[in-house]
């Protein structure tokens, strides 16, 4: 490889190489990724249409679910078109500003997803622990305020990330061993001291996803405490049944998220292709699964789904 000269310190473009070690299989890997993306679009768009057109579904849980669906659509559409262009046409080139924009949208929207899952946990906590006050506490104005706060948190805390990367020198290479632009992937190819930037990223990750997960756990501890004090077994099972969909969505979202986060920072012995594959699953699979989970578990949504597609 030719040596970089001074102008290469701030390259105008980066080269995404996809999944290292699996380049020969990119065309085959792209098929399930494309199908998952189409299901993401179909499922979340249908979910938004059903909830919008059915006034009986204008409840806090489903309004937060709509916010989650919009964020899921943004994340998928930010990642998949460029990923498919890379896999199908070997078009790995991405402009520096486009790369930073993609990185910001992915990280900020992932933060928002975590926030909406916390908001849904809060809704379950109020609905089960304070059922008579549920509608009085979670009014539409309060729901809108919570949604706005989550969006502002995601954009504000992550808005510094592009600037942290903007003026770093990239004198080693402009090749990114990933399918999309990601903060740690760019940090790794910089040839400057990045300890403060890594620490800031770690703090932001803890203050968003980490704190959200802790608060979700706390809310379910309080929910279980209330449920186990209900008088009958049927009442306990029925109440817990209202939480199953949300618990499934939490597991689908946080399991690959924590794996991806920890392997990027501490899993130096994890094969790169495994990490990158899981990172893509983290972004693509939860948006596909969320409408399926709520469609299967919620009779009103399931009936509207069937009616919509039978039409």
Short mmCIF file of C-alpha atoms in Angstrom, two decimals:
data_model
loop_
_atom_site.label_atom_id
_atom_site.label_comp_id
_atom_site.label_asym_id
_atom_site.label_seq_id
_atom_site.Cartn_x
_atom_site.Cartn_y
_atom_site.Cartn_z
CA UNK A 1 0.00 0.00 0.00
CA UNK A 2 1.37 3.41 -0.89
CA UNK A 3 2.32 5.68 1.97
CA UNK A 4 -0.13 8.39 2.90
CA UNK A 5 0.95 11.95 2.25
CA UNK A 6 -0.15 15.00 4.19
CA UNK A 7 -3.42 15.44 2.32
CA UNK A 8 -4.43 11.92 3.29
CA UNK A 9 -4.57 12.83 6.99
CA UNK A 10 -8.11 14.13 6.44
CA UNK A 11 -9.47 11.90 3.64
CA UNK A 12 -12.53 13.01 1.69
CA UNK A 13 -13.82 9.45 1.44
CA UNK A 14 -13.69 6.19 3.35
CA UNK A 15 -13.92 2.65 2.00
CA UNK A 16 -16.29 0.19 3.69
CA UNK A 17 -15.17 -3.39 3.11
CA UNK A 18 -18.19 -5.20 4.59
CA UNK A 19 -17.66 -8.29 6.73
CA UNK A 20 -13.92 -9.15 6.84
CA UNK A 21 -13.16 -12.72 5.87
CA UNK A 22 -16.59 -13.24 4.32
CA UNK A 23 -16.20 -11.08 1.21
CA UNK A 24 -16.84 -14.05 -1.08
CA UNK A 25 -20.18 -14.68 0.65
CA UNK A 26 -21.39 -11.07 0.55
CA UNK A 27 -23.87 -11.73 -2.24
CA UNK A 28 -25.45 -14.58 -0.28
CA UNK A 29 -25.44 -12.69 3.01
CA UNK A 30 -27.19 -9.80 1.27
CA UNK A 31 -30.27 -11.95 0.52
CA UNK A 32 -31.44 -12.40 4.15
CA UNK A 33 -30.42 -8.81 4.92
CA UNK A 34 -32.57 -7.56 2.04
CA UNK A 35 -35.53 -9.71 3.13
CA UNK A 36 -35.19 -8.50 6.73
CA UNK A 37 -35.13 -4.89 5.51
CA UNK A 38 -38.29 -5.40 3.45
CA UNK A 39 -40.00 -6.97 6.48
CA UNK A 40 -38.81 -4.01 8.59
CA UNK A 41 -40.44 -1.59 6.17
CA UNK A 42 -43.63 -3.62 5.78
CA UNK A 43 -44.09 -4.44 9.47
CA UNK A 44 -43.38 -1.02 10.93
CA UNK A 45 -45.28 0.88 8.23
CA UNK A 46 -48.29 -1.40 8.75
CA UNK A 47 -48.03 -0.97 12.51
CA UNK A 48 -47.99 2.82 12.18
CA UNK A 49 -50.97 2.75 9.80
CA UNK A 50 -53.01 0.42 12.03
CA UNK A 51 -52.41 2.39 15.23
CA UNK A 52 -53.02 5.73 13.50
CA UNK A 53 -56.33 4.64 11.94
CA UNK A 54 -57.70 2.83 15.01
CA UNK A 55 -58.69 5.26 17.82
CA UNK A 56 -59.00 2.38 20.28
CA UNK A 57 -55.23 1.86 19.99
CA UNK A 58 -54.39 5.46 20.93
CA UNK A 59 -53.16 4.30 24.33
CA UNK A 60 -49.76 5.12 25.88
CA UNK A 61 -48.17 1.72 25.12
CA UNK A 62 -49.12 1.87 21.43
CA UNK A 63 -48.19 5.54 21.05
CA UNK A 64 -44.73 4.74 22.42
CA UNK A 65 -44.68 1.75 20.08
CA UNK A 66 -45.32 4.13 17.15
CA UNK A 67 -42.36 6.27 18.21
CA UNK A 68 -40.21 3.13 18.39
CA UNK A 69 -41.41 2.07 14.92
CA UNK A 70 -40.46 5.44 13.38
CA UNK A 71 -36.99 5.24 14.95
CA UNK A 72 -36.60 1.65 13.69
CA UNK A 73 -37.42 2.77 10.16
CA UNK A 74 -34.83 5.56 10.33
CA UNK A 75 -32.10 3.19 11.57
CA UNK A 76 -32.80 0.55 8.89
CA UNK A 77 -32.99 3.05 6.06
CA UNK A 78 -29.75 4.68 7.22
CA UNK A 79 -27.84 1.38 7.10
CA UNK A 80 -29.32 -1.06 4.59
CA UNK A 81 -29.28 0.80 1.22
CA UNK A 82 -25.53 1.45 1.50
CA UNK A 83 -24.96 -2.08 2.81
CA UNK A 84 -26.76 -3.62 -0.20
CA UNK A 85 -24.87 -1.31 -2.56
CA UNK A 86 -21.64 -2.58 -1.03
CA UNK A 87 -22.64 -6.26 -1.21
CA UNK A 88 -24.21 -6.16 -4.68
CA UNK A 89 -22.08 -3.62 -6.57
CA UNK A 90 -18.87 -3.52 -4.46
CA UNK A 91 -19.58 0.17 -3.90
CA UNK A 92 -17.84 0.66 -0.57
CA UNK A 93 -16.87 4.29 -1.06
CA UNK A 94 -18.60 6.76 1.28
CA UNK A 95 -17.89 10.49 1.65
CA UNK A 96 -16.49 11.60 4.97
CA UNK A 97 -19.45 13.87 5.81
CA UNK A 98 -21.92 11.16 4.77
CA UNK A 99 -20.07 8.69 6.98
CA UNK A 100 -20.30 11.04 9.99
CA UNK A 101 -24.01 11.65 9.32
CA UNK A 102 -24.68 7.91 9.11
CA UNK A 103 -22.76 7.35 12.35
CA UNK A 104 -24.73 10.10 14.13
CA UNK A 105 -28.12 8.79 12.95
CA UNK A 106 -27.33 5.20 13.92
CA UNK A 107 -26.11 6.04 17.42
CA UNK A 108 -28.68 8.73 18.21
CA UNK A 109 -31.61 6.60 16.97
CA UNK A 110 -30.33 3.56 18.89
CA UNK A 111 -30.30 5.77 21.99
CA UNK A 112 -33.87 6.83 21.24
CA UNK A 113 -34.94 3.19 20.83
CA UNK A 114 -33.58 2.46 24.29
CA UNK A 115 -35.45 5.48 25.66
CA UNK A 116 -38.75 4.40 24.12
CA UNK A 117 -38.35 0.92 25.64
CA UNK A 118 -37.88 2.61 29.02
CA UNK A 119 -41.00 4.72 28.41
CA UNK A 120 -42.96 1.55 27.60
CA UNK A 121 -41.68 -0.03 30.84
CA UNK A 122 -42.86 3.07 32.74
CA UNK A 123 -46.28 2.69 31.11
CA UNK A 124 -46.47 -0.95 32.28
CA UNK A 125 -45.40 0.11 35.78
CA UNK A 126 -48.13 2.77 36.04
CA UNK A 127 -50.77 0.51 34.46
CA UNK A 128 -50.11 -2.33 36.92
CA UNK A 129 -49.12 -0.51 40.11
CA UNK A 130 -51.51 2.46 39.76
CA UNK A 131 -54.28 1.24 37.41
CA UNK A 132 -56.88 3.77 38.55
CA UNK A 133 -54.53 6.69 37.87
CA UNK A 134 -53.04 5.39 34.61
CA UNK A 135 -55.05 7.60 32.25
CA UNK A 136 -54.64 10.62 34.54
CA UNK A 137 -50.85 10.24 34.75
CA UNK A 138 -50.10 9.33 31.13
CA UNK A 139 -52.13 11.91 29.25
CA UNK A 140 -51.40 12.64 25.59
CA UNK A 141 -49.48 15.80 26.53
CA UNK A 142 -47.31 13.84 28.99
CA UNK A 143 -46.69 11.14 26.36
CA UNK A 144 -45.69 13.81 23.85
CA UNK A 145 -43.37 15.42 26.41
CA UNK A 146 -41.71 12.08 27.19
CA UNK A 147 -41.24 11.37 23.48
CA UNK A 148 -39.74 14.82 22.88
CA UNK A 149 -37.38 14.43 25.86
CA UNK A 150 -36.16 11.08 24.51
CA UNK A 151 -35.51 12.57 21.05
CA UNK A 152 -33.69 15.59 22.53
CA UNK A 153 -31.58 13.34 24.76
CA UNK A 154 -30.53 11.21 21.79
CA UNK A 155 -29.67 14.14 19.54
CA UNK A 156 -27.97 16.27 22.22
CA UNK A 157 -25.72 13.62 23.78
CA UNK A 158 -24.74 12.15 20.40
CA UNK A 159 -24.36 15.45 18.51
CA UNK A 160 -20.79 15.78 19.79
CA UNK A 161 -19.71 12.45 18.27
CA UNK A 162 -19.29 13.74 14.67
CA UNK A 163 -17.20 16.67 15.93
CA UNK A 164 -15.02 14.36 18.02
CA UNK A 165 -14.22 12.46 14.82
CA UNK A 166 -14.23 15.33 12.33
CA UNK A 167 -10.73 16.66 12.95
CA UNK A 168 -8.95 13.44 13.87
CA UNK A 169 -6.04 12.54 11.57
CA UNK A 170 -6.60 9.28 9.67
CA UNK A 171 -3.04 8.75 8.47
CA UNK A 172 -2.98 4.95 8.76
CA UNK A 173 -5.74 4.07 6.30
CA UNK A 174 -9.13 5.18 5.04
CA UNK A 175 -10.45 1.59 4.98
CA UNK A 176 -13.18 0.78 7.51
CA UNK A 177 -13.59 -2.91 8.36
CA UNK A 178 -17.34 -2.69 8.75
CA UNK A 179 -20.58 -2.53 6.79
CA UNK A 180 -21.45 0.96 8.06
CA UNK A 181 -19.79 3.92 9.76
CA UNK A 182 -19.60 3.38 13.50
CA UNK A 183 -17.89 5.46 16.19
CA UNK A 184 -15.45 2.82 17.43
CA UNK A 185 -14.65 1.63 13.89
CA UNK A 186 -13.52 5.17 13.00
CA UNK A 187 -11.66 5.65 16.28
CA UNK A 188 -9.63 2.51 15.57
CA UNK A 189 -8.20 3.86 12.29
CA UNK A 190 -7.28 7.28 13.69
CA UNK A 191 -3.60 7.95 14.35
CA UNK A 192 -3.95 10.26 17.34
CA UNK A 193 -4.61 9.97 21.06
CA UNK A 194 -8.28 8.97 21.39
CA UNK A 195 -8.53 8.11 25.09
CA UNK A 196 -10.74 11.11 25.96
CA UNK A 197 -13.02 10.45 22.99
CA UNK A 198 -13.36 6.78 23.96
CA UNK A 199 -14.12 7.76 27.56
CA UNK A 200 -16.81 10.22 26.42
CA UNK A 201 -18.40 7.56 24.21
CA UNK A 202 -18.36 5.11 27.12
CA UNK A 203 -19.97 7.64 29.47
CA UNK A 204 -22.70 8.48 26.94
CA UNK A 205 -23.41 4.78 26.37
CA UNK A 206 -23.78 4.24 30.12
CA UNK A 207 -25.93 7.35 30.66
CA UNK A 208 -28.32 6.23 27.90
CA UNK A 209 -28.50 2.49 27.31
CA UNK A 210 -26.98 1.49 30.65
CA UNK A 211 -29.18 3.72 32.83
CA UNK A 212 -32.25 2.87 30.71
CA UNK A 213 -31.65 -0.86 31.23
CA UNK A 214 -31.19 -0.41 35.00
CA UNK A 215 -34.43 1.60 35.24
CA UNK A 216 -36.29 -1.01 33.18
CA UNK A 217 -35.08 -3.71 35.59
CA UNK A 218 -36.19 -1.57 38.56
CA UNK A 219 -39.63 -1.03 37.02
CA UNK A 220 -40.12 -4.77 36.55
CA UNK A 221 -38.99 -5.47 40.12
CA UNK A 222 -41.75 -3.12 41.31
CA UNK A 223 -44.22 -4.69 38.86
CA UNK A 224 -43.43 -8.20 40.12
CA UNK A 225 -43.77 -7.01 43.72
CA UNK A 226 -47.27 -5.74 42.92
CA UNK A 227 -48.24 -8.81 40.87
CA UNK A 228 -47.26 -11.29 43.57
CA UNK A 229 -49.55 -9.48 46.02
CA UNK A 230 -52.61 -9.99 43.78
CA UNK A 231 -55.21 -12.29 45.37
CA UNK A 232 -55.58 -14.98 42.68
CA UNK A 233 -53.30 -16.92 40.37
CA UNK A 234 -55.44 -16.02 37.34
CA UNK A 235 -55.10 -12.32 38.10
CA UNK A 236 -51.32 -12.68 38.43
CA UNK A 237 -51.02 -14.54 35.13
CA UNK A 238 -53.30 -12.11 33.30
CA UNK A 239 -51.36 -9.10 34.59
CA UNK A 240 -48.00 -10.62 33.70
CA UNK A 241 -49.39 -11.48 30.25
CA UNK A 242 -49.68 -7.76 29.49
CA UNK A 243 -45.88 -7.46 29.93
CA UNK A 244 -44.75 -10.42 27.81
CA UNK A 245 -44.57 -8.51 24.51
CA UNK A 246 -42.51 -5.74 26.06
CA UNK A 247 -40.13 -8.18 27.78
CA UNK A 248 -39.54 -10.01 24.46
CA UNK A 249 -38.77 -6.72 22.69
CA UNK A 250 -36.33 -5.74 25.48
CA UNK A 251 -34.46 -9.05 25.18
CA UNK A 252 -34.29 -8.83 21.38
CA UNK A 253 -32.92 -5.27 21.56
CA UNK A 254 -30.50 -5.39 24.50
CA UNK A 255 -28.91 -8.83 23.99
CA UNK A 256 -27.09 -8.06 20.69
CA UNK A 257 -26.62 -4.42 21.80
CA UNK A 258 -24.62 -5.39 24.88
CA UNK A 259 -22.69 -8.05 22.97
CA UNK A 260 -21.74 -5.54 20.25
CA UNK A 261 -20.82 -2.85 22.78
CA UNK A 262 -18.69 -5.10 24.98
CA UNK A 263 -16.85 -6.87 22.15
CA UNK A 264 -15.96 -3.54 20.54
CA UNK A 265 -14.31 -2.30 23.71
CA UNK A 266 -13.12 -5.42 25.53
CA UNK A 267 -13.54 -8.46 23.25
CA UNK A 268 -10.19 -8.32 21.48
CA UNK A 269 -10.24 -12.09 20.92
CA UNK A 270 -13.65 -12.15 19.23
CA UNK A 271 -13.34 -12.72 15.47
CA UNK A 272 -14.11 -9.49 13.53
CA UNK A 273 -16.67 -11.14 11.26
CA UNK A 274 -18.65 -12.36 14.31
CA UNK A 275 -18.68 -8.91 15.87
CA UNK A 276 -19.74 -7.18 12.64
CA UNK A 277 -22.39 -9.79 11.91
CA UNK A 278 -23.90 -9.32 15.39
CA UNK A 279 -23.69 -5.52 14.98
CA UNK A 280 -25.82 -5.80 11.84
CA UNK A 281 -28.27 -8.13 13.57
CA UNK A 282 -28.57 -5.57 16.39
CA UNK A 283 -29.66 -2.89 13.90
CA UNK A 284 -31.84 -4.98 11.57
CA UNK A 285 -33.52 -7.77 13.55
CA UNK A 286 -35.26 -5.85 16.41
CA UNK A 287 -37.14 -3.58 13.94
CA UNK A 288 -38.39 -6.69 12.14
CA UNK A 289 -39.31 -8.57 15.32
CA UNK A 290 -41.11 -5.74 17.17
CA UNK A 291 -44.20 -5.62 14.90
CA UNK A 292 -44.32 -9.44 14.83
CA UNK A 293 -44.25 -9.70 18.63
CA UNK A 294 -46.94 -7.09 19.13
CA UNK A 295 -48.93 -8.42 16.19
CA UNK A 296 -48.97 -11.93 17.65
CA UNK A 297 -49.51 -10.93 21.28
CA UNK A 298 -52.08 -8.12 20.81
CA UNK A 299 -55.43 -9.30 19.50
CA UNK A 300 -56.56 -5.89 18.27
CA UNK A 301 -53.38 -5.35 16.27
CA UNK A 302 -53.45 -8.95 15.00
CA UNK A 303 -57.04 -8.60 13.78
CA UNK A 304 -56.24 -5.33 12.03
CA UNK A 305 -53.15 -6.88 10.42
CA UNK A 306 -55.25 -9.74 9.05
CA UNK A 307 -57.97 -7.39 7.87
CA UNK A 308 -55.42 -5.09 6.21
CA UNK A 309 -53.64 -7.85 4.29
CA UNK A 310 -56.78 -9.76 3.41
CA UNK A 311 -58.01 -6.49 1.83
#
